[in-house]
Amino acid sequence: MSVADVSLRRAGEVPVERAPRFPRKPKGISGRSIAIIVFLTICAAFFCVPLYIIITTSFKTMEQVREGAIFSLPAPFTLDAWWSAWDTACSGIRCDGLKVGFWNSMAILFPSLILSIALSSVTGYALALWNVRWANTFLFVLFICAFVPFQIIMIPLIILSSGLKVYGTIWGIAIVHAVLAMPFLTLVFRNYYKGIPQEIMSAAMMDSGSFWRVFVEIILPMSGNILIVVLILQITSIWNDFLLGLTFGGLGTQPMSVVLANVVITTTGEAAYNENMAAALLTAIPPLFIYFVLGKFFVQGITAGAIKG
Amino acid sequence: MALRWSRVSPQLALTPALAITLVAFIGAIAWTIFMSFTRSRRFPEYFFDPAEWSRQYERLFKDDGWAIALKNLLVLGVGSFLAIVFGFILAAMIDREKRGEGFFRTIFLYPLAVSLIVTGVAWRWMFNPSFGLQNALHSIGLTWVNFDWLSRADTAMYGIILATVWQGAGFYMALMLSGLKSINSEIWNAARLDGVSFWRLYIEIIIPMMKFTFLTCAILMSLGVVKAYDIVVAMTNGGPGQATWVPAYFTINAYWVKSNLGYASAAAVIMLAITGLIFLPLVLLTAWRERAREARAT
Amino acid sequence: MPRVQFEDIIKTYGRVTVLKNLDLEIDDGEFLVLLGPSGCGKTTLLNLLAGLLDVTAGRITIGERDVTDLDPKDRGLAMVFQSYALYPTKTVRGNLKFGLASQKIDGAEVDRRIAWAARMLQIEPLLDRKPAQLSGGQRQRVAIGRALVKKVGLFLFDEPLSNLDAKLRTEMRLEIKKLHDELKSTIVYVTHDQIEAMTMATKIAVMDGGVIQQFGTPDEIYSRPRNLFVAGFIGSPAMNLRAGKITNGGGTVTAALDGVTLDLGRYGFASQPADGQPIVVGLRPEHFGAPGQALADAAGTFSLPVQYTEKTGGDATGYLKFGDGLIAARIDPEQIGRFRQGDTVDVSFPQGKVHVFDAVSGARL
Ligand SMILES: Nc1ncnc2c1ncn2[C@@H]1O[C@H](COP(=O)(O)OP(=O)(O)O)[C@@H](O)[C@H]1O
Ligand SMILES: [Mg+2]
């Protein structure tokens, strides 16, 4: 048989290379394709115009902004607006720029990331892979909680966090982020862990049987992909959050987006549009950076929101 | 009897989540509902007067601001539907012409990475009548263009809708694109062989095949519209006057500005009810989808 | 009814050439099966004919028409897809009707055709159901019906039975064959299943690596495989292929393999083989004589130990140890019970059934 296999492999009749008798010109791009690409390009322009305008405006001087040519390129090109947005822009009565907000957002980001991912991954794991009798009921409740408008729980949460002496602190905001993200993230983790083959769980149960050891040694190493997706989802949503920061942030502990809104909205006299645009860009850079570097995971993260049965 | 840790550990691990659900969600919702039936103003009052249980709601529905907020909710909902339609068109185009798929997808989706506050700030600047788009268009001779939408009560909502569509269309595009890609490629081939026209193919075959995707988009969109707050703050801060108030804005305003806890609670309860109305089809949709999948499996 | 002609077809995807200078002519009314292992380019060839893909070079004619540049809908053919590709949002009737969408046919004629196809395929009771409410076999019939109503002379099938279970597959095989007999249309049918090919085809084109290895009637393909690939691919259990050497001395040609000498005196060599030429000899398991029984025109007799035996209902195969490999021989299932592992059996092989291939080129000698 081995002989036959060897011979079979070279058994195919290979024709000698020769010029085709009926050559065809490579087909040019069709009219319909051109129409579609033109349409998509126009749409892409629509999506890019705002970005172009905030970028160019942020590098202009106020004199140039006042000329009213919004599409013109910056001349002279200046970083002044960026510096003042970062360092001296006024929000309300304070004039120390976005830097305070930036560091606040950073300080909120890390604890709430750790809290929310730890809490929801363990919960999702317990619900997906361990026999908890009321798991389905709980999941349904979480499903509903994930879509509840914030306003319906806002006031009790304010009262509760005041009672716990965390209202108006960085920690308060971080904890509220973790709490509010818990239902949705738990569902995401649960759906992911549900996809782990039952055999792996059975084998792990026989070998160890300990809830935490199975989680740390078997499940967590298998969660790389979903952890990145959730991480990106959480970083962008915490960074971009406005409402929680506004509600639970005190003076000096507000995250960047709240400071940005204050800078832009509460201006007295003529607005410094170049500074506003620089401030907006400063706020948008971290999530945009993540988007352009880790786009694939970002898309997975946002479409994870489109409930999978 | 020995304690079976394999039974207890998972339940133990679930207690924080359970506690949060009971306190921060169920308890908090119940508390807010209760507050909406009291006369609480700056601070919670736990006295419930059965004769006057509905006074906050009666006030609410006499309030012009609330009427505007509800009307705007509807306007925003209808307007945001454009984002779904637009998203579908983009997805269909990208799917037909595979060239440049990655490039276009990246561009259509990037607004989603940007916060609504930034989006609002950017569009607010473009709507600026003296230095923004309007001025640029006037200066090239298109003097009939009126782009000063945000400062007029009757057009301000359209400005918000435009920014919302700009921000959200990419999301629906992504969902629609994955829906389109899940359609069996032989269907497209069969249609080509049958010589089915472009319009008939999409209207009679493709769109009906994607009804789940459309419904999911519509429901997610509606839930998002009920929550709309940031974009309004960033673009108009509710103005001019009360022209761009929405329920989310109204509720927060009632608590922080009017300092009326009971009133804000009543508004929040209505928001919850609206969410429930949207949510019901979502639950049914999930069940329906499950059934359809089972039917296909057999 | 049309004749189909492929002339010097080349198809490349990027830098990969999938079809290489392929020529093929299908006569009017033929049932042609494109047979080959997965990935050999069968679907590509079919899609080129349908117009779903564009050729890189070459010409395709249907009847007298050069269709190379025509749209699929203008080529006057119908196709049945592997996954059926029924429109899930339309009823069976809607599916049949939709297939006629581009043709200007009046309503009465459409109804007549649907009734005709439905009767032919016995799907009349299903006309108002949606595809999701049909079983696999029923969907298959509807897919065929959608092709039938077009009343074209050329039907294309791409592995239409591969999603059905074994029993239904046999049924549908007969049914498609019957349709061909009734309609007298030309059919091009793609499959990787040699049973389907052997039972249905009037002509088979065996493909491998984007090249047609042999084109002929099922009988020709079976009894005179043109090269080693076809020899090894057709037949189940597969043909025994053993390397050996030609001995050509004094007018008698023999083949020596692993100690056995086969008399090739009456083999129809195309040209006289050279002495010592390396060859591969092909022996079909089903052509061995009964164990212990000497054939009159035997080319040679093998005396080999049994390694194991295999019984499949009405048939049985003995695997005999030969050199460093095995040789399969069909054995009467009534008798096979007698053989134990290690027993030595004598089987002889008839001269007229030997196949000889050049070991270097793989071509039949
Ligand atoms: N769109 C494509 N791009 C690149 N390679 C392709 C494409 N379609 C098919 N191929 C390659 O062409 C070869 C032949 O494919 P196909 O005709 O589908 O084979 P078959 O139908 O015989 O199984 C395969 O090796 C396959 O990988
Ligand atoms: Mg194929």
mmCIF file of N, CA, C and O in Angstrom, chain C residues 80 84 86-87 90-96 117 121 123 126-127 129-131 134-149 172:
data_model
loop_
_atom_site.group_PDB
_atom_site.id
_atom_site.type_symbol
_atom_site.label_atom_id
_atom_site.label_comp_id
_atom_site.label_asym_id
_atom_site.label_seq_id
_atom_site.Cartn_x
_atom_site.Cartn_y
_atom_site.Cartn_z
ATOM 1 N N VAL C 80 -28.752 23.358 -9.266
ATOM 2 C CA VAL C 80 -29.203 22.884 -7.950
ATOM 3 C C VAL C 80 -27.987 22.893 -7.033
ATOM 4 O O VAL C 80 -26.955 22.331 -7.372
ATOM 5 N N TYR C 84 -28.949 23.544 -1.159
ATOM 6 C CA TYR C 84 -30.271 23.799 -1.741
ATOM 7 C C TYR C 84 -30.498 25.272 -2.052
ATOM 8 O O TYR C 84 -31.117 25.600 -3.034
ATOM 9 N N LEU C 86 -32.526 27.427 -0.979
ATOM 10 C CA LEU C 86 -33.907 27.876 -1.146
ATOM 11 C C LEU C 86 -34.053 29.223 -0.464
ATOM 12 O O LEU C 86 -33.364 29.506 0.514
ATOM 13 N N TYR C 87 -34.946 30.061 -0.982
ATOM 14 C CA TYR C 87 -35.171 31.355 -0.336
ATOM 15 C C TYR C 87 -36.027 31.112 0.895
ATOM 16 O O TYR C 87 -37.202 30.757 0.777
ATOM 17 N N LYS C 90 -39.665 32.574 1.425
ATOM 18 C CA LYS C 90 -40.749 32.341 0.477
ATOM 19 C C LYS C 90 -41.268 30.917 0.609
ATOM 20 O O LYS C 90 -40.535 30.020 1.008
ATOM 21 N N THR C 91 -42.515 30.731 0.253
ATOM 22 C CA THR C 91 -43.065 29.377 0.253
ATOM 23 C C THR C 91 -42.446 28.595 -0.899
ATOM 24 O O THR C 91 -41.724 29.150 -1.723
ATOM 25 N N VAL C 92 -42.753 27.307 -0.924
ATOM 26 C CA VAL C 92 -42.245 26.482 -2.014
ATOM 27 C C VAL C 92 -42.684 27.061 -3.351
ATOM 28 O O VAL C 92 -41.885 27.245 -4.271
ATOM 29 N N ARG C 93 -43.982 27.413 -3.411
ATOM 30 C CA ARG C 93 -44.487 28.000 -4.657
ATOM 31 C C ARG C 93 -43.726 29.281 -4.989
ATOM 32 O O ARG C 93 -43.309 29.490 -6.128
ATOM 33 N N GLY C 94 -43.521 30.107 -3.933
ATOM 34 C CA GLY C 94 -42.792 31.356 -4.133
ATOM 35 C C GLY C 94 -41.393 31.102 -4.647
ATOM 36 O O GLY C 94 -40.886 31.827 -5.502
ATOM 37 N N ASN C 95 -40.765 30.072 -4.129
ATOM 38 C CA ASN C 95 -39.420 29.731 -4.582
ATOM 39 C C ASN C 95 -39.406 29.369 -6.055
ATOM 40 O O ASN C 95 -38.541 29.814 -6.810
ATOM 41 N N LEU C 96 -40.375 28.552 -6.453
ATOM 42 C CA LEU C 96 -40.425 28.141 -7.859
ATOM 43 C C LEU C 96 -40.689 29.343 -8.753
ATOM 44 O O LEU C 96 -40.090 29.502 -9.816
ATOM 45 N N ALA C 117 -43.950 20.762 -12.584
ATOM 46 C CA ALA C 117 -42.766 20.376 -11.809
ATOM 47 C C ALA C 117 -43.181 19.717 -10.502
ATOM 48 O O ALA C 117 -42.568 18.738 -10.059
ATOM 49 N N LEU C 121 -42.198 15.942 -9.305
ATOM 50 C CA LEU C 121 -41.361 15.682 -8.133
ATOM 51 C C LEU C 121 -42.188 15.287 -6.913
ATOM 52 O O LEU C 121 -41.654 15.141 -5.821
ATOM 53 N N ILE C 123 -44.256 17.040 -5.107
ATOM 54 C CA ILE C 123 -44.218 18.000 -4.005
ATOM 55 C C ILE C 123 -45.491 18.837 -3.986
ATOM 56 O O ILE C 123 -45.528 19.892 -3.356
ATOM 57 N N LEU C 126 -46.791 20.206 -0.765
ATOM 58 C CA LEU C 126 -45.869 21.057 -0.001
ATOM 59 C C LEU C 126 -45.851 22.492 -0.495
ATOM 60 O O LEU C 126 -45.160 23.335 0.065
ATOM 61 N N LEU C 127 -46.623 22.777 -1.552
ATOM 62 C CA LEU C 127 -46.433 24.038 -2.255
ATOM 63 C C LEU C 127 -46.576 25.272 -1.374
ATOM 64 O O LEU C 127 -45.966 26.300 -1.640
ATOM 65 N N ARG C 129 -45.843 25.498 1.871
ATOM 66 C CA ARG C 129 -45.007 25.505 3.073
ATOM 67 C C ARG C 129 -43.758 26.330 2.848
ATOM 68 O O ARG C 129 -43.333 26.561 1.724
ATOM 69 N N LYS C 130 -43.161 26.717 3.974
ATOM 70 C CA LYS C 130 -41.874 27.397 3.919
ATOM 71 C C LYS C 130 -40.758 26.349 3.973
ATOM 72 O O LYS C 130 -40.947 25.286 4.551
ATOM 73 N N PRO C 131 -39.608 26.648 3.391
ATOM 74 C CA PRO C 131 -38.506 25.673 3.401
ATOM 75 C C PRO C 131 -38.175 25.140 4.793
ATOM 76 O O PRO C 131 -37.819 23.974 4.942
ATOM 77 N N LEU C 134 -39.745 21.873 5.827
ATOM 78 C CA LEU C 134 -39.560 20.690 4.999
ATOM 79 C C LEU C 134 -38.401 19.847 5.511
ATOM 80 O O LEU C 134 -37.483 20.360 6.152
ATOM 81 N N SER C 135 -38.454 18.550 5.194
ATOM 82 C CA SER C 135 -37.323 17.692 5.530
ATOM 83 C C SER C 135 -36.239 17.860 4.465
ATOM 84 O O SER C 135 -36.463 18.483 3.426
ATOM 85 N N GLY C 136 -35.070 17.290 4.743
ATOM 86 C CA GLY C 136 -33.960 17.429 3.807
ATOM 87 C C GLY C 136 -34.297 16.947 2.411
ATOM 88 O O GLY C 136 -34.037 17.626 1.426
ATOM 89 N N GLY C 137 -34.931 15.791 2.335
ATOM 90 C CA GLY C 137 -35.269 15.235 1.034
ATOM 91 C C GLY C 137 -36.270 16.104 0.293
ATOM 92 O O GLY C 137 -36.174 16.285 -0.926
ATOM 93 N N GLN C 138 -37.216 16.659 1.055
ATOM 94 C CA GLN C 138 -38.229 17.520 0.421
ATOM 95 C C GLN C 138 -37.586 18.800 -0.098
ATOM 96 O O GLN C 138 -37.904 19.272 -1.187
ATOM 97 N N ARG C 139 -36.653 19.357 0.689
ATOM 98 C CA ARG C 139 -35.964 20.568 0.241
ATOM 99 C C ARG C 139 -35.218 20.287 -1.053
ATOM 100 O O ARG C 139 -35.189 21.117 -1.966
ATOM 101 N N GLN C 140 -34.615 19.116 -1.083
ATOM 102 C CA GLN C 140 -33.880 18.712 -2.265
ATOM 103 C C GLN C 140 -34.791 18.703 -3.488
ATOM 104 O O GLN C 140 -34.444 19.219 -4.552
ATOM 105 N N ARG C 141 -35.991 18.151 -3.315
ATOM 106 C CA ARG C 141 -36.928 18.114 -4.432
ATOM 107 C C ARG C 141 -37.322 19.513 -4.866
ATOM 108 O O ARG C 141 -37.426 19.797 -6.058
ATOM 109 N N VAL C 142 -37.555 20.386 -3.871
ATOM 110 C CA VAL C 142 -37.936 21.755 -4.222
ATOM 111 C C VAL C 142 -36.802 22.426 -4.996
ATOM 112 O O VAL C 142 -37.029 23.119 -5.984
ATOM 113 N N ALA C 143 -35.583 22.178 -4.537
ATOM 114 C CA ALA C 143 -34.442 22.788 -5.233
ATOM 115 C C ALA C 143 -34.385 22.308 -6.679
ATOM 116 O O ALA C 143 -34.117 23.093 -7.589
ATOM 117 N N ILE C 144 -34.686 21.035 -6.887
ATOM 118 C CA ILE C 144 -34.709 20.521 -8.260
ATOM 119 C C ILE C 144 -35.870 21.143 -9.027
ATOM 120 O O ILE C 144 -35.732 21.539 -10.184
ATOM 121 N N GLY C 145 -37.002 21.277 -8.323
ATOM 122 C CA GLY C 145 -38.171 21.881 -8.944
ATOM 123 C C GLY C 145 -37.894 23.292 -9.420
ATOM 124 O O GLY C 145 -38.298 23.695 -10.509
ATOM 125 N N ARG C 146 -37.158 24.031 -8.608
ATOM 126 C CA ARG C 146 -36.843 25.404 -8.985
ATOM 127 C C ARG C 146 -36.014 25.431 -10.269
ATOM 128 O O ARG C 146 -36.094 26.378 -11.051
ATOM 129 N N ALA C 147 -35.203 24.382 -10.456
ATOM 130 C CA ALA C 147 -34.446 24.325 -11.700
ATOM 131 C C ALA C 147 -35.335 23.883 -12.860
ATOM 132 O O ALA C 147 -35.252 24.425 -13.958
ATOM 133 N N LEU C 148 -36.229 22.936 -12.566
ATOM 134 C CA LEU C 148 -37.082 22.384 -13.635
ATOM 135 C C LEU C 148 -37.967 23.425 -14.291
ATOM 136 O O LEU C 148 -38.101 23.447 -15.516
ATOM 137 N N VAL C 149 -38.593 24.287 -13.460
ATOM 138 C CA VAL C 149 -39.579 25.220 -14.017
ATOM 139 C C VAL C 149 -38.970 26.150 -15.051
ATOM 140 O O VAL C 149 -39.690 26.765 -15.827
ATOM 141 N N MET C 172 -32.916 9.380 -4.166
ATOM 142 C CA MET C 172 -32.817 10.567 -5.007
ATOM 143 C C MET C 172 -31.944 10.312 -6.233
ATOM 144 O O MET C 172 -32.171 10.892 -7.289
#
